Amino acid sequence: MENKRNIWLDADPGIDDAVAFAMAFANRDRLNICGLSSVAGNQTSERVTGNALKLTVFLGAEDVPVVQGAVLPLLREIVPAGDIHGKSGLGYCELPSVEKKPAAENGILFLRDTILGLPEGEKMTLVPTGPLTNIALLLKTFPEVRERIDEIVLMGGSGAGGNVTATAEFNIWADPEAAQIVFGAGLPIVMCGLDVTQQCILTREQILGLYQSDKTVQHAYGEMLRFYLDSPSYKGSDGAAIHDAVTVLYLLHPRLFAGKRMHVEVDCSEGLNRGMTVCDMRRSQLQKPGDVLVLNQVDLPAFQKIVLDTLASYDAVSE
């Protein structure tokens, strides 16, 4: 796997997770995708695991192992985001049934074995785009993996304002205790939070263009994304944010993005600030060892072009 970056996807697909998968699977010449674990979040564990299995097959990545991870947050009850992602989790899109099954019964153990099974000298980049339950369980249960983790590039959090509440982003709010474990682990972290992801939109015209396409993959993603436009968060808006795709595009095209390093804590209290990522932006506190790189800028035209061109590339191969 020379010159390839070892990555593990951890997700709750989820429309924007599905876009992130498409970005990753189209770049397997640069990314060694070691596996994919599901986590309850956007929908129940059963539904998101089924979506992960279907998406790997649909996108020609049937060989990527899929495992089921946590079915519940560490301490909280699950609150699926069906109003944003639909009953199935993939909006209006109905993917074909598949025979593919999870690669193992215990997803966290499978992830641990995969990390420790890497060739000597190689490390894993973890790419979580859902609640951080699986990553927290991994770090707490198998601390021996820490030295084999290169970095964690996650979608979650916000330096200023939330989406599920006034102060919290959904993935962190869904399992704040898990998020605090991950942010407090002392590992290199890139936070692709709302500060940058809310800038990373596809316009209504771009989404409808995908939906109106007669090409299989582009139309399917148009069906997914069109659900966003009808959801309470985006109805009447000019477009929709493709949050989770930012993680993979950062790995592939880091120069598209900019950010600042800062210390991040997670509010695990009950009430108004549950799940808030408290980003210490004071000048005196910046650039300390172990701080998180919080992305906050993007080259939007380049982001949009890469997403649309990548989706089109699947249909070009099938023609």
Coordinates of C-alpha atoms in Angstrom, one line a residue:
M1 CA 0.0 0.0 0.0
E2 CA 2.9 2.3 -0.7
N3 CA 2.0 6.0 -0.8
K4 CA -1.6 5.2 0.3
R5 CA -3.0 6.6 3.5
N6 CA -4.7 3.9 5.7
I7 CA -8.1 5.2 6.7
W8 CA -11.1 3.8 8.6
L9 CA -14.5 5.3 8.0
D10 CA -16.9 5.4 11.0
A11 CA -20.3 6.7 10.1
D12 CA -24.1 6.8 10.5
P13 CA -25.3 7.0 6.8
G14 CA -27.0 9.4 6.5
I15 CA -27.1 11.4 3.2
D16 CA -23.9 13.4 3.7
D17 CA -22.1 10.3 4.9
A18 CA -23.1 8.7 1.6
V19 CA -21.4 11.6 -0.2
A20 CA -18.3 11.1 1.9
F21 CA -18.2 7.4 1.0
A22 CA -18.4 8.3 -2.7
M23 CA -15.5 10.7 -2.4
A24 CA -13.4 8.1 -0.6
F25 CA -14.2 5.1 -2.8
A26 CA -13.4 7.1 -5.9
N27 CA -9.9 7.7 -4.6
R28 CA -8.7 4.3 -3.7
D29 CA -5.5 4.9 -5.6
R30 CA -4.7 7.4 -2.8
L31 CA -6.6 6.0 0.2
N32 CA -6.4 2.5 1.5
I33 CA -9.9 2.1 2.9
C34 CA -9.4 -0.6 5.6
G35 CA -13.0 -0.8 6.7
L36 CA -16.2 1.0 7.7
S37 CA -18.0 0.8 11.0
S38 CA -21.6 2.0 11.6
V39 CA -22.7 4.0 14.6
A40 CA -26.3 4.8 15.6
G41 CA -26.9 8.5 15.0
N42 CA -28.8 9.8 11.9
Q43 CA -30.9 6.7 12.1
T44 CA -31.0 3.5 14.2
S45 CA -28.0 1.1 14.1
E46 CA -29.9 -1.4 12.0
R47 CA -30.8 1.1 9.3
V48 CA -27.4 2.8 9.1
T49 CA -25.6 -0.6 9.0
G50 CA -27.9 -1.6 6.2
N51 CA -27.1 1.6 4.4
A52 CA -23.4 1.1 4.7
L53 CA -23.6 -2.3 3.3
K54 CA -25.8 -1.1 0.4
L55 CA -23.6 1.9 -0.4
T56 CA -20.4 -0.1 -0.6
V57 CA -22.0 -2.4 -3.2
F58 CA -23.7 0.4 -5.1
L59 CA -20.4 2.3 -5.3
G60 CA -18.3 -0.6 -6.4
A61 CA -16.5 -1.1 -3.1
E62 CA -18.0 -4.4 -2.1
D63 CA -14.6 -5.6 -0.9
V64 CA -14.5 -2.9 1.9
P65 CA -15.5 -4.7 5.1
V66 CA -18.4 -3.2 7.0
V67 CA -19.0 -3.9 10.7
Q68 CA -21.8 -2.8 13.1
G69 CA -20.6 -0.6 15.9
A70 CA -22.4 0.9 18.8
V71 CA -26.2 0.7 18.8
L72 CA -26.6 3.4 21.5
P73 CA -24.7 6.3 22.8
L74 CA -22.5 5.7 25.9
L75 CA -25.0 7.1 28.4
R76 CA -27.8 8.8 26.5
E77 CA -30.8 7.6 24.5
I78 CA -30.6 7.7 20.7
V79 CA -32.5 10.5 19.0
P80 CA -32.4 9.8 15.2
A81 CA -32.5 12.7 12.8
G82 CA -35.3 11.3 10.5
D83 CA -36.5 14.8 9.7
I84 CA -33.2 15.6 8.1
H85 CA -32.2 12.2 6.6
G86 CA -35.6 10.5 6.1
K87 CA -37.0 7.2 7.4
S88 CA -34.3 5.1 5.7
G89 CA -31.5 7.6 6.3
L90 CA -30.9 8.2 2.6
G91 CA -33.7 10.6 1.8
Y92 CA -35.8 9.7 -1.1
C93 CA -33.3 7.2 -2.4
E94 CA -34.1 3.4 -2.3
L95 CA -30.9 1.4 -2.9
P96 CA -31.2 -2.2 -4.0
S97 CA -31.1 -4.9 -1.4
V98 CA -27.7 -6.7 -1.2
E99 CA -26.5 -10.0 0.1
K100 CA -23.4 -8.6 1.7
K101 CA -23.2 -9.1 5.5
P102 CA -21.2 -7.5 8.2
A103 CA -17.6 -8.8 8.4
A104 CA -17.7 -9.5 12.1
E105 CA -20.0 -9.6 15.1
N106 CA -18.0 -7.3 17.2
G107 CA -17.2 -4.1 15.3
I108 CA -15.0 -2.5 17.9
L109 CA -12.8 -5.6 18.2
F110 CA -12.6 -5.9 14.4
L111 CA -11.4 -2.2 14.2
R112 CA -8.8 -2.9 16.9
D113 CA -7.5 -6.0 15.1
T114 CA -7.4 -4.1 11.8
I115 CA -5.3 -1.3 13.3
L116 CA -2.9 -3.6 15.1
G117 CA -2.7 -5.7 12.0
L118 CA -1.3 -3.0 9.9
P119 CA 2.3 -3.6 8.6
E120 CA 5.0 -2.4 11.0
G121 CA 5.5 1.3 10.9
E122 CA 2.1 2.1 9.4
K123 CA -0.7 3.9 11.2
M124 CA -4.4 4.4 10.7
T125 CA -6.3 7.7 10.2
L126 CA -9.8 7.5 11.7
V127 CA -12.5 9.3 9.8
P128 CA -15.7 9.5 12.0
T129 CA -18.7 11.3 10.5
G130 CA -21.3 10.4 13.1
P131 CA -21.4 10.4 16.9
L132 CA -18.0 9.4 18.4
T133 CA -19.3 6.4 20.4
N134 CA -17.2 3.8 18.5
I135 CA -14.0 5.8 18.7
A136 CA -14.4 6.5 22.4
L137 CA -15.1 2.7 23.0
L138 CA -12.0 1.8 21.0
L139 CA -9.7 4.2 22.9
K140 CA -11.0 3.2 26.3
T141 CA -11.2 -0.5 25.7
F142 CA -8.1 -1.0 23.7
P143 CA -5.6 1.8 24.7
E144 CA -2.8 -0.1 22.9
V145 CA -4.2 1.2 19.6
R146 CA -3.3 4.8 20.4
E147 CA 0.3 4.6 19.2
R148 CA -1.0 3.2 15.8
I149 CA -3.4 6.1 15.2
D150 CA -2.0 8.8 12.9
E151 CA -4.8 11.3 13.4
I152 CA -8.6 11.6 13.7
V153 CA -10.3 13.7 11.1
L154 CA -13.9 14.1 12.3
M155 CA -17.1 15.8 11.4
G156 CA -18.6 17.4 14.4
G157 CA -18.7 20.4 16.7
S158 CA -18.7 24.1 16.2
G159 CA -16.9 27.1 17.5
A160 CA -19.9 29.4 17.3
G161 CA -23.5 28.1 17.3
G162 CA -25.0 24.7 16.7
N163 CA -27.6 23.0 14.5
V164 CA -29.5 20.6 16.8
T165 CA -29.5 23.3 19.5
A166 CA -28.4 26.9 19.7
T167 CA -25.0 25.8 21.0
A168 CA -24.4 22.2 19.8
E169 CA -23.8 20.3 16.6
F170 CA -25.7 17.0 16.2
N171 CA -22.9 14.5 16.3
I172 CA -21.4 15.9 19.5
W173 CA -24.8 16.5 21.1
A174 CA -25.9 12.9 20.3
D175 CA -23.0 11.5 22.5
P176 CA -21.2 14.2 24.4
E177 CA -19.5 11.8 26.8
A178 CA -17.9 9.9 23.8
A179 CA -16.9 13.2 22.2
Q180 CA -15.2 14.4 25.4
I181 CA -13.2 11.1 25.6
V182 CA -12.0 11.5 22.0
F183 CA -11.1 15.2 22.3
G184 CA -9.4 14.6 25.6
A185 CA -7.3 11.6 24.3
G186 CA -4.3 13.8 23.3
L187 CA -4.3 12.4 19.7
P188 CA -4.0 14.7 16.7
I189 CA -7.5 15.8 15.7
V190 CA -8.8 17.8 12.7
M191 CA -12.3 19.1 13.5
C192 CA -14.4 19.6 10.5
G193 CA -17.2 21.3 12.3
L194 CA -20.0 23.7 11.4
D195 CA -17.6 26.6 11.2
V196 CA -16.4 25.1 7.8
T197 CA -19.1 22.6 6.8
Q198 CA -21.9 25.1 6.7
Q199 CA -20.0 26.9 4.0
C200 CA -19.6 23.6 2.0
I201 CA -22.9 23.6 0.2
L202 CA -24.3 22.3 -3.1
T203 CA -26.7 24.8 -4.5
R204 CA -30.4 24.0 -5.1
E205 CA -29.6 24.0 -8.9
Q206 CA -26.7 21.6 -8.5
I207 CA -28.8 19.2 -6.4
L208 CA -31.7 19.3 -8.9
G209 CA -29.2 18.8 -11.7
L210 CA -28.1 15.6 -10.1
Y211 CA -31.7 14.5 -9.5
Q212 CA -32.7 15.2 -13.2
S213 CA -29.7 13.2 -14.5
D214 CA -30.4 10.0 -16.3
K215 CA -27.1 8.6 -14.9
T216 CA -27.5 6.0 -12.2
V217 CA -25.2 7.3 -9.5
Q218 CA -25.8 11.0 -10.1
H219 CA -29.6 10.5 -10.0
A220 CA -29.4 8.4 -6.8
Y221 CA -27.4 11.1 -5.1
G222 CA -29.9 13.7 -6.4
E223 CA -32.7 11.7 -4.8
M224 CA -30.8 11.7 -1.5
L225 CA -29.9 15.3 -1.5
R226 CA -33.3 16.5 -2.7
F227 CA -34.7 15.3 0.6
Y228 CA -32.5 17.9 2.3
L229 CA -34.2 20.7 0.3
D230 CA -37.6 19.6 1.6
S231 CA -36.4 19.2 5.2
P232 CA -37.1 21.8 7.9
S233 CA -33.5 22.9 8.0
Y234 CA -33.2 23.7 4.3
K235 CA -36.7 24.4 3.0
G236 CA -36.6 27.6 1.0
S237 CA -32.8 27.8 1.2
D238 CA -30.4 28.3 -1.7
G239 CA -28.7 24.9 -1.1
A240 CA -27.7 22.4 1.5
A241 CA -24.5 21.7 3.4
I242 CA -22.6 18.5 2.6
H243 CA -21.1 18.3 6.1
D244 CA -19.5 14.8 6.1
A245 CA -17.8 15.0 2.7
V246 CA -15.5 17.7 4.2
T247 CA -13.5 15.0 6.1
V248 CA -12.5 13.0 3.0
L249 CA -11.9 16.1 0.9
Y250 CA -9.6 17.5 3.6
L251 CA -7.6 14.3 3.4
L252 CA -7.4 14.4 -0.4
H253 CA -7.2 18.2 -0.9
P254 CA -6.0 19.9 2.4
R255 CA -5.1 23.1 0.6
L256 CA -8.9 23.7 0.0
F257 CA -9.2 24.4 3.7
A258 CA -7.8 26.6 6.4
G259 CA -8.3 26.7 10.1
K260 CA -6.8 27.5 13.6
R261 CA -5.4 25.3 16.3
M262 CA -7.1 25.6 19.6
H263 CA -8.1 23.7 22.7
V264 CA -11.5 22.1 22.6
E265 CA -13.6 20.8 25.5
V266 CA -17.1 19.2 25.3
D267 CA -20.0 20.2 27.6
C268 CA -21.4 17.0 29.0
S269 CA -24.0 18.7 31.3
E270 CA -27.7 18.5 30.9
G271 CA -29.7 21.4 29.6
L272 CA -29.0 24.2 27.2
N273 CA -25.3 23.6 26.5
R274 CA -25.3 19.8 26.2
G275 CA -22.8 18.8 23.5
M276 CA -21.4 22.3 23.0
T277 CA -17.7 22.2 21.8
V278 CA -16.1 25.0 23.8
C279 CA -13.3 26.3 21.5
D280 CA -10.8 28.4 23.3
M281 CA -9.9 31.1 20.8
R282 CA -8.0 33.4 23.1
R283 CA -4.7 34.4 21.6
S284 CA -2.9 33.4 24.8
Q285 CA -4.3 29.9 24.6
L286 CA -3.6 29.1 20.9
Q287 CA -0.8 26.9 19.5
K288 CA -0.5 24.7 22.6
P289 CA 0.7 21.1 22.0
G290 CA -2.2 18.7 21.4
D291 CA -4.6 21.3 20.4
V292 CA -7.3 20.6 17.7
L293 CA -7.1 22.0 14.2
V294 CA -10.5 23.6 13.8
L295 CA -11.3 24.2 10.1
N296 CA -13.1 27.4 9.3
Q297 CA -12.5 28.3 5.6
V298 CA -13.0 26.6 2.3
D299 CA -12.6 27.2 -1.4
L300 CA -16.2 26.6 -2.2
P301 CA -16.1 26.6 -6.0
A302 CA -13.3 24.0 -5.9
F303 CA -15.2 22.0 -3.3
Q304 CA -18.4 21.9 -5.4
K305 CA -16.5 21.0 -8.6
I306 CA -14.7 18.1 -6.9
V307 CA -17.9 16.7 -5.4
L308 CA -19.9 16.9 -8.7
D309 CA -17.0 15.7 -10.8
T310 CA -16.4 12.7 -8.5
L311 CA -20.1 11.7 -8.6
A312 CA -20.0 11.9 -12.4
S313 CA -16.9 9.8 -12.5
Y314 CA -18.9 6.7 -11.3
D315 CA -21.3 7.0 -14.2
A316 CA -18.5 7.6 -16.7
V317 CA -16.9 4.2 -15.7
S318 CA -20.2 2.4 -16.1
E319 CA -20.9 3.8 -19.6

